[in-house]
Amino acid sequence: MTQSDFAPYLFILIAGTCATDIWRWLGVLVGARLKEESDLLLWVRAVATALVAGVIGNLIVSPSGALAEVPLLIRLGAGAFGYVAFWFGRKSVLVGVLAAEAALLGAAWAFSAL
């Protein structure tokens, strides 16, 4: 490989670092001074949760790839199961997402075996 073969990868590395690391360091510097219950952090949490909900809603309603082959009722049921697990899991997004994924995979596997 020549030096010019690595040029695009080097550009991606530098551009990606400049675009994201600046905000990460600013977050570390500013975040240390913010109170956990401040209005700004509550807004950030709300936006992050809304983004996750939007992506999950999009995956349920209009999926692509292999997920599109799973019937809508199974996708909706897995989403509902994940929502209930979220509440029983002390409002943990990770618990809700993992429970919904397990329900989706289990139901898809069970109904495909029929």
PDB file of N, CA and C in Angstrom:
ATOM      1  N   MET A   1       0.845  -1.182   0.000  1.00  0.00           N
ATOM      2  CA  MET A   1       0.000   0.000   0.000  1.00  0.00           C
ATOM      3  C   MET A   1       0.885   1.239   0.000  1.00  0.00           C
ATOM      4  N   THR A   2       0.458   2.210  -0.746  1.00  0.00           N
ATOM      5  CA  THR A   2       1.205   3.454  -0.808  1.00  0.00           C
ATOM      6  C   THR A   2       0.657   4.443   0.206  1.00  0.00           C
ATOM      7  N   GLN A   3       1.383   5.536   0.327  1.00  0.00           N
ATOM      8  CA  GLN A   3       0.969   6.562   1.275  1.00  0.00           C
ATOM      9  C   GLN A   3      -0.376   7.181   0.881  1.00  0.00           C
ATOM     10  N   SER A   4      -0.649   7.264  -0.414  1.00  0.00           N
ATOM     11  CA  SER A   4      -1.908   7.855  -0.851  1.00  0.00           C
ATOM     12  C   SER A   4      -3.109   6.957  -0.542  1.00  0.00           C
ATOM     13  N   ASP A   5      -2.857   5.672  -0.334  1.00  0.00           N
ATOM     14  CA  ASP A   5      -3.953   4.773   0.034  1.00  0.00           C
ATOM     15  C   ASP A   5      -4.479   5.063   1.435  1.00  0.00           C
ATOM     16  N   PHE A   6      -3.624   5.603   2.283  1.00  0.00           N
ATOM     17  CA  PHE A   6      -4.022   5.890   3.656  1.00  0.00           C
ATOM     18  C   PHE A   6      -4.594   7.285   3.829  1.00  0.00           C
ATOM     19  N   ALA A   7      -4.474   8.137   2.825  1.00  0.00           N
ATOM     20  CA  ALA A   7      -4.919   9.528   2.934  1.00  0.00           C
ATOM     21  C   ALA A   7      -6.397   9.658   3.299  1.00  0.00           C
ATOM     22  N   PRO A   8      -7.322   8.912   2.665  1.00  0.00           N
ATOM     23  CA  PRO A   8      -8.732   9.062   3.058  1.00  0.00           C
ATOM     24  C   PRO A   8      -8.983   8.654   4.508  1.00  0.00           C
ATOM     25  N   TYR A   9      -8.305   7.614   4.963  1.00  0.00           N
ATOM     26  CA  TYR A   9      -8.502   7.155   6.342  1.00  0.00           C
ATOM     27  C   TYR A   9      -7.940   8.163   7.336  1.00  0.00           C
ATOM     28  N   LEU A  10      -6.818   8.760   6.990  1.00  0.00           N
ATOM     29  CA  LEU A  10      -6.239   9.785   7.845  1.00  0.00           C
ATOM     30  C   LEU A  10      -7.153  11.002   7.915  1.00  0.00           C
ATOM     31  N   PHE A  11      -7.726  11.387   6.782  1.00  0.00           N
ATOM     32  CA  PHE A  11      -8.661  12.516   6.760  1.00  0.00           C
ATOM     33  C   PHE A  11      -9.879  12.222   7.628  1.00  0.00           C
ATOM     34  N   ILE A  12     -10.449  11.032   7.512  1.00  0.00           N
ATOM     35  CA  ILE A  12     -11.624  10.661   8.313  1.00  0.00           C
ATOM     36  C   ILE A  12     -11.286  10.695   9.796  1.00  0.00           C
ATOM     37  N   LEU A  13     -10.107  10.194  10.150  1.00  0.00           N
ATOM     38  CA  LEU A  13      -9.685  10.183  11.551  1.00  0.00           C
ATOM     39  C   LEU A  13      -9.551  11.602  12.095  1.00  0.00           C
ATOM     40  N   ILE A  14      -8.893  12.452  11.345  1.00  0.00           N
ATOM     41  CA  ILE A  14      -8.681  13.834  11.808  1.00  0.00           C
ATOM     42  C   ILE A  14      -9.999  14.601  11.836  1.00  0.00           C
ATOM     43  N   ALA A  15     -10.788  14.507  10.777  1.00  0.00           N
ATOM     44  CA  ALA A  15     -12.058  15.240  10.723  1.00  0.00           C
ATOM     45  C   ALA A  15     -13.014  14.745  11.806  1.00  0.00           C
ATOM     46  N   GLY A  16     -13.077  13.444  11.988  1.00  0.00           N
ATOM     47  CA  GLY A  16     -13.958  12.894  13.019  1.00  0.00           C
ATOM     48  C   GLY A  16     -13.531  13.298  14.413  1.00  0.00           C
ATOM     49  N   THR A  17     -12.237  13.324  14.647  1.00  0.00           N
ATOM     50  CA  THR A  17     -11.726  13.733  15.957  1.00  0.00           C
ATOM     51  C   THR A  17     -12.025  15.197  16.217  1.00  0.00           C
ATOM     52  N   CYS A  18     -11.761  16.031  15.235  1.00  0.00           N
ATOM     53  CA  CYS A  18     -12.008  17.473  15.412  1.00  0.00           C
ATOM     54  C   CYS A  18     -13.495  17.752  15.631  1.00  0.00           C
ATOM     55  N   ALA A  19     -14.340  17.051  14.915  1.00  0.00           N
ATOM     56  CA  ALA A  19     -15.776  17.320  15.003  1.00  0.00           C
ATOM     57  C   ALA A  19     -16.387  16.834  16.312  1.00  0.00           C
ATOM     58  N   THR A  20     -15.864  15.773  16.885  1.00  0.00           N
ATOM     59  CA  THR A  20     -16.514  15.209  18.076  1.00  0.00           C
ATOM     60  C   THR A  20     -15.763  15.461  19.375  1.00  0.00           C
ATOM     61  N   ASP A  21     -14.460  15.416  19.351  1.00  0.00           N
ATOM     62  CA  ASP A  21     -13.715  15.538  20.606  1.00  0.00           C
ATOM     63  C   ASP A  21     -13.817  16.918  21.235  1.00  0.00           C
ATOM     64  N   ILE A  22     -13.949  17.940  20.416  1.00  0.00           N
ATOM     65  CA  ILE A  22     -14.117  19.288  20.963  1.00  0.00           C
ATOM     66  C   ILE A  22     -15.352  19.336  21.854  1.00  0.00           C
ATOM     67  N   TRP A  23     -16.454  18.764  21.378  1.00  0.00           N
ATOM     68  CA  TRP A  23     -17.700  18.786  22.149  1.00  0.00           C
ATOM     69  C   TRP A  23     -17.603  17.898  23.369  1.00  0.00           C
ATOM     70  N   ARG A  24     -16.881  16.808  23.258  1.00  0.00           N
ATOM     71  CA  ARG A  24     -16.705  15.939  24.430  1.00  0.00           C
ATOM     72  C   ARG A  24     -15.940  16.654  25.531  1.00  0.00           C
ATOM     73  N   TRP A  25     -14.855  17.329  25.166  1.00  0.00           N
ATOM     74  CA  TRP A  25     -14.070  18.042  26.166  1.00  0.00           C
ATOM     75  C   TRP A  25     -14.860  19.210  26.755  1.00  0.00           C
ATOM     76  N   LEU A  26     -15.608  19.926  25.923  1.00  0.00           N
ATOM     77  CA  LEU A  26     -16.459  20.987  26.458  1.00  0.00           C
ATOM     78  C   LEU A  26     -17.501  20.419  27.419  1.00  0.00           C
ATOM     79  N   GLY A  27     -18.044  19.257  27.081  1.00  0.00           N
ATOM     80  CA  GLY A  27     -19.006  18.602  27.966  1.00  0.00           C
ATOM     81  C   GLY A  27     -18.393  18.236  29.298  1.00  0.00           C
ATOM     82  N   VAL A  28     -17.165  17.755  29.276  1.00  0.00           N
ATOM     83  CA  VAL A  28     -16.476  17.399  30.521  1.00  0.00           C
ATOM     84  C   VAL A  28     -16.232  18.648  31.364  1.00  0.00           C
ATOM     85  N   LEU A  29     -15.761  19.713  30.719  1.00  0.00           N
ATOM     86  CA  LEU A  29     -15.462  20.938  31.461  1.00  0.00           C
ATOM     87  C   LEU A  29     -16.716  21.599  32.014  1.00  0.00           C
ATOM     88  N   VAL A  30     -17.766  21.693  31.205  1.00  0.00           N
ATOM     89  CA  VAL A  30     -18.990  22.351  31.636  1.00  0.00           C
ATOM     90  C   VAL A  30     -19.816  21.428  32.526  1.00  0.00           C
ATOM     91  N   GLY A  31     -19.843  20.141  32.197  1.00  0.00           N
ATOM     92  CA  GLY A  31     -20.662  19.188  32.932  1.00  0.00           C
ATOM     93  C   GLY A  31     -20.262  19.034  34.380  1.00  0.00           C
ATOM     94  N   ALA A  32     -18.988  19.224  34.681  1.00  0.00           N
ATOM     95  CA  ALA A  32     -18.533  19.099  36.062  1.00  0.00           C
ATOM     96  C   ALA A  32     -19.112  20.206  36.937  1.00  0.00           C
ATOM     97  N   ARG A  33     -19.491  21.313  36.321  1.00  0.00           N
ATOM     98  CA  ARG A  33     -20.019  22.452  37.084  1.00  0.00           C
ATOM     99  C   ARG A  33     -21.542  22.456  37.178  1.00  0.00           C
ATOM    100  N   LEU A  34     -22.212  21.596  36.427  1.00  0.00           N
ATOM    101  CA  LEU A  34     -23.676  21.591  36.415  1.00  0.00           C
ATOM    102  C   LEU A  34     -24.226  20.717  37.530  1.00  0.00           C
ATOM    103  N   LYS A  35     -25.347  21.153  38.062  1.00  0.00           N
ATOM    104  CA  LYS A  35     -26.038  20.327  39.043  1.00  0.00           C
ATOM    105  C   LYS A  35     -26.821  19.258  38.298  1.00  0.00           C
ATOM    106  N   GLU A  36     -26.934  18.088  38.885  1.00  0.00           N
ATOM    107  CA  GLU A  36     -27.594  16.963  38.214  1.00  0.00           C
ATOM    108  C   GLU A  36     -29.051  17.242  37.890  1.00  0.00           C
ATOM    109  N   GLU A  37     -29.707  18.048  38.682  1.00  0.00           N
ATOM    110  CA  GLU A  37     -31.123  18.368  38.455  1.00  0.00           C
ATOM    111  C   GLU A  37     -31.315  19.742  37.810  1.00  0.00           C
ATOM    112  N   SER A  38     -30.276  20.261  37.158  1.00  0.00           N
ATOM    113  CA  SER A  38     -30.407  21.569  36.508  1.00  0.00           C
ATOM    114  C   SER A  38     -31.329  21.458  35.293  1.00  0.00           C
ATOM    115  N   ASP A  39     -31.895  22.588  34.902  1.00  0.00           N
ATOM    116  CA  ASP A  39     -32.810  22.606  33.760  1.00  0.00           C
ATOM    117  C   ASP A  39     -32.108  22.156  32.480  1.00  0.00           C
ATOM    118  N   LEU A  40     -30.845  22.526  32.316  1.00  0.00           N
ATOM    119  CA  LEU A  40     -30.112  22.150  31.113  1.00  0.00           C
ATOM    120  C   LEU A  40     -29.948  20.629  31.013  1.00  0.00           C
ATOM    121  N   LEU A  41     -29.556  19.992  32.098  1.00  0.00           N
ATOM    122  CA  LEU A  41     -29.386  18.540  32.058  1.00  0.00           C
ATOM    123  C   LEU A  41     -30.710  17.810  31.926  1.00  0.00           C
ATOM    124  N   LEU A  42     -31.759  18.334  32.519  1.00  0.00           N
ATOM    125  CA  LEU A  42     -33.075  17.727  32.334  1.00  0.00           C
ATOM    126  C   LEU A  42     -33.496  17.810  30.867  1.00  0.00           C
ATOM    127  N   TRP A  43     -33.208  18.942  30.225  1.00  0.00           N
ATOM    128  CA  TRP A  43     -33.520  19.096  28.802  1.00  0.00           C
ATOM    129  C   TRP A  43     -32.693  18.133  27.958  1.00  0.00           C
ATOM    130  N   VAL A  44     -31.409  17.998  28.266  1.00  0.00           N
ATOM    131  CA  VAL A  44     -30.543  17.078  27.520  1.00  0.00           C
ATOM    132  C   VAL A  44     -31.052  15.648  27.652  1.00  0.00           C
ATOM    133  N   ARG A  45     -31.433  15.256  28.864  1.00  0.00           N
ATOM    134  CA  ARG A  45     -31.983  13.910  29.062  1.00  0.00           C
ATOM    135  C   ARG A  45     -33.270  13.708  28.276  1.00  0.00           C
ATOM    136  N   ALA A  46     -34.125  14.720  28.272  1.00  0.00           N
ATOM    137  CA  ALA A  46     -35.389  14.623  27.539  1.00  0.00           C
ATOM    138  C   ALA A  46     -35.143  14.483  26.042  1.00  0.00           C
ATOM    139  N   VAL A  47     -34.203  15.250  25.505  1.00  0.00           N
ATOM    140  CA  VAL A  47     -33.888  15.160  24.083  1.00  0.00           C
ATOM    141  C   VAL A  47     -33.288  13.796  23.751  1.00  0.00           C
ATOM    142  N   ALA A  48     -32.386  13.314  24.583  1.00  0.00           N
ATOM    143  CA  ALA A  48     -31.773  12.005  24.338  1.00  0.00           C
ATOM    144  C   ALA A  48     -32.816  10.894  24.378  1.00  0.00           C
ATOM    145  N   THR A  49     -33.730  10.959  25.339  1.00  0.00           N
ATOM    146  CA  THR A  49     -34.778   9.951  25.430  1.00  0.00           C
ATOM    147  C   THR A  49     -35.714  10.038  24.232  1.00  0.00           C
ATOM    148  N   ALA A  50     -36.024  11.246  23.793  1.00  0.00           N
ATOM    149  CA  ALA A  50     -36.885  11.417  22.623  1.00  0.00           C
ATOM    150  C   ALA A  50     -36.226  10.861  21.366  1.00  0.00           C
ATOM    151  N   LEU A  51     -34.919  11.038  21.243  1.00  0.00           N
ATOM    152  CA  LEU A  51     -34.211  10.482  20.082  1.00  0.00           C
ATOM    153  C   LEU A  51     -34.256   8.954  20.087  1.00  0.00           C
ATOM    154  N   VAL A  52     -34.044   8.358  21.247  1.00  0.00           N
ATOM    155  CA  VAL A  52     -34.121   6.893  21.344  1.00  0.00           C
ATOM    156  C   VAL A  52     -35.534   6.428  21.013  1.00  0.00           C
ATOM    157  N   ALA A  53     -36.544   7.119  21.543  1.00  0.00           N
ATOM    158  CA  ALA A  53     -37.931   6.746  21.266  1.00  0.00           C
ATOM    159  C   ALA A  53     -38.257   6.898  19.787  1.00  0.00           C
ATOM    160  N   GLY A  54     -37.739   7.939  19.155  1.00  0.00           N
ATOM    161  CA  GLY A  54     -37.974   8.136  17.727  1.00  0.00           C
ATOM    162  C   GLY A  54     -37.362   7.047  16.876  1.00  0.00           C
ATOM    163  N   VAL A  55     -36.145   6.659  17.208  1.00  0.00           N
ATOM    164  CA  VAL A  55     -35.482   5.585  16.456  1.00  0.00           C
ATOM    165  C   VAL A  55     -36.227   4.271  16.647  1.00  0.00           C
ATOM    166  N   ILE A  56     -36.616   3.975  17.876  1.00  0.00           N
ATOM    167  CA  ILE A  56     -37.340   2.730  18.147  1.00  0.00           C
ATOM    168  C   ILE A  56     -38.698   2.744  17.449  1.00  0.00           C
ATOM    169  N   GLY A  57     -39.393   3.877  17.492  1.00  0.00           N
ATOM    170  CA  GLY A  57     -40.677   3.982  16.794  1.00  0.00           C
ATOM    171  C   GLY A  57     -40.526   3.777  15.295  1.00  0.00           C
ATOM    172  N   ASN A  58     -39.480   4.340  14.723  1.00  0.00           N
ATOM    173  CA  ASN A  58     -39.217   4.160  13.302  1.00  0.00           C
ATOM    174  C   ASN A  58     -38.914   2.696  12.979  1.00  0.00           C
ATOM    175  N   LEU A  59     -38.158   2.043  13.839  1.00  0.00           N
ATOM    176  CA  LEU A  59     -37.851   0.620  13.625  1.00  0.00           C
ATOM    177  C   LEU A  59     -39.101  -0.251  13.737  1.00  0.00           C
ATOM    178  N   ILE A  60     -40.038   0.122  14.575  1.00  0.00           N
ATOM    179  CA  ILE A  60     -41.263  -0.664  14.730  1.00  0.00           C
ATOM    180  C   ILE A  60     -42.201  -0.446  13.551  1.00  0.00           C
ATOM    181  N   VAL A  61     -42.419   0.811  13.174  1.00  0.00           N
ATOM    182  CA  VAL A  61     -43.422   1.135  12.167  1.00  0.00           C
ATOM    183  C   VAL A  61     -42.927   0.892  10.745  1.00  0.00           C
ATOM    184  N   SER A  62     -41.716   1.297  10.442  1.00  0.00           N
ATOM    185  CA  SER A  62     -41.217   1.140   9.064  1.00  0.00           C
ATOM    186  C   SER A  62     -39.792   0.598   9.057  1.00  0.00           C
ATOM    187  N   PRO A  63     -39.642  -0.673   9.408  1.00  0.00           N
ATOM    188  CA  PRO A  63     -38.307  -1.265   9.462  1.00  0.00           C
ATOM    189  C   PRO A  63     -37.781  -1.589   8.066  1.00  0.00           C
ATOM    190  N   SER A  64     -36.508  -1.864   8.004  1.00  0.00           N
ATOM    191  CA  SER A  64     -35.899  -2.307   6.757  1.00  0.00           C
ATOM    192  C   SER A  64     -35.112  -3.585   7.036  1.00  0.00           C
ATOM    193  N   GLY A  65     -34.728  -4.252   5.975  1.00  0.00           N
ATOM    194  CA  GLY A  65     -33.935  -5.465   6.125  1.00  0.00           C
ATOM    195  C   GLY A  65     -34.739  -6.618   6.685  1.00  0.00           C
ATOM    196  N   ALA A  66     -34.079  -7.429   7.487  1.00  0.00           N
ATOM    197  CA  ALA A  66     -34.705  -8.632   8.039  1.00  0.00           C
ATOM    198  C   ALA A  66     -35.849  -8.295   8.997  1.00  0.00           C
ATOM    199  N   LEU A  67     -35.771  -7.144   9.654  1.00  0.00           N
ATOM    200  CA  LEU A  67     -36.828  -6.766  10.593  1.00  0.00           C
ATOM    201  C   LEU A  67     -38.152  -6.523   9.877  1.00  0.00           C
ATOM    202  N   ALA A  68     -38.099  -6.144   8.615  1.00  0.00           N
ATOM    203  CA  ALA A  68     -39.322  -5.918   7.852  1.00  0.00           C
ATOM    204  C   ALA A  68     -40.109  -7.205   7.637  1.00  0.00           C
ATOM    205  N   GLU A  69     -39.444  -8.344   7.744  1.00  0.00           N
ATOM    206  CA  GLU A  69     -40.121  -9.638   7.573  1.00  0.00           C
ATOM    207  C   GLU A  69     -40.875 -10.072   8.824  1.00  0.00           C
ATOM    208  N   VAL A  70     -40.577  -9.453   9.963  1.00  0.00           N
ATOM    209  CA  VAL A  70     -41.275  -9.772  11.208  1.00  0.00           C
ATOM    210  C   VAL A  70     -42.612  -9.033  11.192  1.00  0.00           C
ATOM    211  N   PRO A  71     -43.713  -9.735  11.471  1.00  0.00           N
ATOM    212  CA  PRO A  71     -45.031  -9.096  11.434  1.00  0.00           C
ATOM    213  C   PRO A  71     -45.137  -7.901  12.389  1.00  0.00           C
ATOM    214  N   LEU A  72     -45.970  -6.935  12.009  1.00  0.00           N
ATOM    215  CA  LEU A  72     -46.138  -5.710  12.788  1.00  0.00           C
ATOM    216  C   LEU A  72     -46.618  -6.006  14.208  1.00  0.00           C
ATOM    217  N   LEU A  73     -47.514  -6.969  14.378  1.00  0.00           N
ATOM    218  CA  LEU A  73     -48.013  -7.283  15.727  1.00  0.00           C
ATOM    219  C   LEU A  73     -46.896  -7.760  16.648  1.00  0.00           C
ATOM    220  N   ILE A  74     -45.961  -8.520  16.118  1.00  0.00           N
ATOM    221  CA  ILE A  74     -44.824  -8.977  16.937  1.00  0.00           C
ATOM    222  C   ILE A  74     -43.955  -7.779  17.310  1.00  0.00           C
ATOM    223  N   ARG A  75     -43.718  -6.892  16.364  1.00  0.00           N
ATOM    224  CA  ARG A  75     -42.896  -5.708  16.651  1.00  0.00           C
ATOM    225  C   ARG A  75     -43.575  -4.820  17.683  1.00  0.00           C
ATOM    226  N   LEU A  76     -44.890  -4.629  17.542  1.00  0.00           N
ATOM    227  CA  LEU A  76     -45.633  -3.822  18.518  1.00  0.00           C
ATOM    228  C   LEU A  76     -45.643  -4.482  19.896  1.00  0.00           C
ATOM    229  N   GLY A  77     -45.842  -5.790  19.929  1.00  0.00           N
ATOM    230  CA  GLY A  77     -45.842  -6.519  21.203  1.00  0.00           C
ATOM    231  C   GLY A  77     -44.492  -6.448  21.900  1.00  0.00           C
ATOM    232  N   ALA A  78     -43.424  -6.567  21.127  1.00  0.00           N
ATOM    233  CA  ALA A  78     -42.081  -6.464  21.711  1.00  0.00           C
ATOM    234  C   ALA A  78     -41.850  -5.060  22.254  1.00  0.00           C
ATOM    235  N   GLY A  79     -42.339  -4.047  21.544  1.00  0.00           N
ATOM    236  CA  GLY A  79     -42.214  -2.672  22.034  1.00  0.00           C
ATOM    237  C   GLY A  79     -42.980  -2.467  23.327  1.00  0.00           C
ATOM    238  N   ALA A  80     -44.183  -3.014  23.401  1.00  0.00           N
ATOM    239  CA  ALA A  80     -44.984  -2.904  24.626  1.00  0.00           C
ATOM    240  C   ALA A  80     -44.310  -3.641  25.786  1.00  0.00           C
ATOM    241  N   PHE A  81     -43.752  -4.806  25.496  1.00  0.00           N
ATOM    242  CA  PHE A  81     -43.038  -5.568  26.523  1.00  0.00           C
ATOM    243  C   PHE A  81     -41.831  -4.771  27.038  1.00  0.00           C
ATOM    244  N   GLY A  82     -41.113  -4.146  26.129  1.00  0.00           N
ATOM    245  CA  GLY A  82     -39.976  -3.323  26.528  1.00  0.00           C
ATOM    246  C   GLY A  82     -40.394  -2.122  27.361  1.00  0.00           C
ATOM    247  N   TYR A  83     -41.545  -1.534  27.028  1.00  0.00           N
ATOM    248  CA  TYR A  83     -42.058  -0.404  27.795  1.00  0.00           C
ATOM    249  C   TYR A  83     -42.390  -0.816  29.231  1.00  0.00           C
ATOM    250  N   VAL A  84     -43.038  -1.951  29.375  1.00  0.00           N
ATOM    251  CA  VAL A  84     -43.368  -2.447  30.718  1.00  0.00           C
ATOM    252  C   VAL A  84     -42.083  -2.772  31.483  1.00  0.00           C
ATOM    253  N   ALA A  85     -41.127  -3.402  30.802  1.00  0.00           N
ATOM    254  CA  ALA A  85     -39.852  -3.722  31.457  1.00  0.00           C
ATOM    255  C   ALA A  85     -39.121  -2.446  31.872  1.00  0.00           C
ATOM    256  N   PHE A  86     -39.233  -1.401  31.068  1.00  0.00           N
ATOM    257  CA  PHE A  86     -38.630  -0.109  31.414  1.00  0.00           C
ATOM    258  C   PHE A  86     -39.163   0.384  32.754  1.00  0.00           C
ATOM    259  N   TRP A  87     -40.469   0.306  32.956  1.00  0.00           N
ATOM    260  CA  TRP A  87     -41.047   0.786  34.218  1.00  0.00           C
ATOM    261  C   TRP A  87     -40.712  -0.125  35.385  1.00  0.00           C
ATOM    262  N   PHE A  88     -40.738  -1.435  35.151  1.00  0.00           N
ATOM    263  CA  PHE A  88     -40.393  -2.352  36.237  1.00  0.00           C
ATOM    264  C   PHE A  88     -38.895  -2.366  36.506  1.00  0.00           C
ATOM    265  N   GLY A  89     -38.109  -1.934  35.556  1.00  0.00           N
ATOM    266  CA  GLY A  89     -36.661  -1.875  35.719  1.00  0.00           C
ATOM    267  C   GLY A  89     -36.177  -0.535  36.233  1.00  0.00           C
ATOM    268  N   ARG A  90     -37.011   0.140  36.997  1.00  0.00           N
ATOM    269  CA  ARG A  90     -36.675   1.420  37.612  1.00  0.00           C
ATOM    270  C   ARG A  90     -36.309   2.489  36.582  1.00  0.00           C
ATOM    271  N   LYS A  91     -37.072   2.532  35.509  1.00  0.00           N
ATOM    272  CA  LYS A  91     -36.919   3.505  34.427  1.00  0.00           C
ATOM    273  C   LYS A  91     -35.547   3.422  33.759  1.00  0.00           C
ATOM    274  N   SER A  92     -35.045   2.218  33.608  1.00  0.00           N
ATOM    275  CA  SER A  92     -33.771   2.008  32.937  1.00  0.00           C
ATOM    276  C   SER A  92     -34.016   1.773  31.446  1.00  0.00           C
ATOM    277  N   VAL A  93     -33.487   2.680  30.615  1.00  0.00           N
ATOM    278  CA  VAL A  93     -33.643   2.540  29.169  1.00  0.00           C
ATOM    279  C   VAL A  93     -32.976   1.253  28.695  1.00  0.00           C
ATOM    280  N   LEU A  94     -31.836   0.921  29.267  1.00  0.00           N
ATOM    281  CA  LEU A  94     -31.133  -0.303  28.875  1.00  0.00           C
ATOM    282  C   LEU A  94     -31.987  -1.537  29.135  1.00  0.00           C
ATOM    283  N   VAL A  95     -32.631  -1.609  30.288  1.00  0.00           N
ATOM    284  CA  VAL A  95     -33.499  -2.749  30.605  1.00  0.00           C
ATOM    285  C   VAL A  95     -34.647  -2.829  29.609  1.00  0.00           C
ATOM    286  N   GLY A  96     -35.263  -1.693  29.285  1.00  0.00           N
ATOM    287  CA  GLY A  96     -36.371  -1.684  28.343  1.00  0.00           C
ATOM    288  C   GLY A  96     -35.963  -2.123  26.955  1.00  0.00           C
ATOM    289  N   VAL A  97     -34.839  -1.618  26.472  1.00  0.00           N
ATOM    290  CA  VAL A  97     -34.376  -1.978  25.132  1.00  0.00           C
ATOM    291  C   VAL A  97     -33.987  -3.451  25.064  1.00  0.00           C
ATOM    292  N   LEU A  98     -33.266  -3.941  26.071  1.00  0.00           N
ATOM    293  CA  LEU A  98     -32.854  -5.352  26.064  1.00  0.00           C
ATOM    294  C   LEU A  98     -34.053  -6.291  26.183  1.00  0.00           C
ATOM    295  N   ALA A  99     -35.040  -5.917  26.991  1.00  0.00           N
ATOM    296  CA  ALA A  99     -36.238  -6.752  27.133  1.00  0.00           C
ATOM    297  C   ALA A  99     -37.023  -6.793  25.831  1.00  0.00           C
ATOM    298  N   ALA A 100     -37.164  -5.635  25.191  1.00  0.00           N
ATOM    299  CA  ALA A 100     -37.887  -5.594  23.915  1.00  0.00           C
ATOM    300  C   ALA A 100     -37.156  -6.405  22.850  1.00  0.00           C
ATOM    301  N   GLU A 101     -35.847  -6.308  22.836  1.00  0.00           N
ATOM    302  CA  GLU A 101     -35.067  -7.077  21.860  1.00  0.00           C
ATOM    303  C   GLU A 101     -35.208  -8.571  22.103  1.00  0.00           C
ATOM    304  N   ALA A 102     -35.160  -8.980  23.359  1.00  0.00           N
ATOM    305  CA  ALA A 102     -35.322 -10.400  23.684  1.00  0.00           C
ATOM    306  C   ALA A 102     -36.717 -10.887  23.291  1.00  0.00           C
ATOM    307  N   ALA A 103     -37.738 -10.075  23.568  1.00  0.00           N
ATOM    308  CA  ALA A 103     -39.110 -10.456  23.198  1.00  0.00           C
ATOM    309  C   ALA A 103     -39.255 -10.538  21.685  1.00  0.00           C
ATOM    310  N   LEU A 104     -38.666  -9.600  20.979  1.00  0.00           N
ATOM    311  CA  LEU A 104     -38.746  -9.599  19.513  1.00  0.00           C
ATOM    312  C   LEU A 104     -38.068 -10.817  18.936  1.00  0.00           C
ATOM    313  N   LEU A 105     -36.867 -11.109  19.385  1.00  0.00           N
ATOM    314  CA  LEU A 105     -36.148 -12.270  18.868  1.00  0.00           C
ATOM    315  C   LEU A 105     -36.852 -13.578  19.225  1.00  0.00           C
ATOM    316  N   GLY A 106     -37.329 -13.667  20.475  1.00  0.00           N
ATOM    317  CA  GLY A 106     -38.030 -14.885  20.904  1.00  0.00           C
ATOM    318  C   GLY A 106     -39.320 -15.117  20.131  1.00  0.00           C
ATOM    319  N   ALA A 107     -40.115 -14.072  19.975  1.00  0.00           N
ATOM    320  CA  ALA A 107     -41.387 -14.217  19.243  1.00  0.00           C
ATOM    321  C   ALA A 107     -41.137 -14.491  17.766  1.00  0.00           C
ATOM    322  N   ALA A 108     -40.170 -13.808  17.184  1.00  0.00           N
ATOM    323  CA  ALA A 108     -39.872 -14.044  15.760  1.00  0.00           C
ATOM    324  C   ALA A 108     -39.391 -15.476  15.543  1.00  0.00           C
ATOM    325  N   TRP A 109     -38.575 -15.961  16.463  1.00  0.00           N
ATOM    326  CA  TRP A 109     -38.081 -17.339  16.342  1.00  0.00           C
ATOM    327  C   TRP A 109     -39.224 -18.335  16.550  1.00  0.00           C
ATOM    328  N   ALA A 110     -40.081 -18.095  17.542  1.00  0.00           N
ATOM    329  CA  ALA A 110     -41.180 -19.004  17.822  1.00  0.00           C
ATOM    330  C   ALA A 110     -42.171 -19.079  16.664  1.00  0.00           C
ATOM    331  N   PHE A 111     -42.503 -17.925  16.083  1.00  0.00           N
ATOM    332  CA  PHE A 111     -43.478 -17.927  14.999  1.00  0.00           C
ATOM    333  C   PHE A 111     -42.886 -18.394  13.676  1.00  0.00           C
ATOM    334  N   SER A 112     -41.577 -18.287  13.521  1.00  0.00           N
ATOM    335  CA  SER A 112     -40.964 -18.781  12.292  1.00  0.00           C
ATOM    336  C   SER A 112     -40.864 -20.298  12.304  1.00  0.00           C
ATOM    337  N   ALA A 113     -40.875 -20.894  13.501  1.00  0.00           N
ATOM    338  CA  ALA A 113     -40.791 -22.350  13.614  1.00  0.00           C
ATOM    339  C   ALA A 113     -42.119 -23.022  13.342  1.00  0.00           C
ATOM    340  N   LEU A 114     -43.206 -22.248  13.330  1.00  0.00           N
ATOM    341  CA  LEU A 114     -44.542 -22.832  13.119  1.00  0.00           C
ATOM    342  C   LEU A 114     -44.760 -23.221  11.684  1.00  0.00           C
TER     343      LEU A 114
END
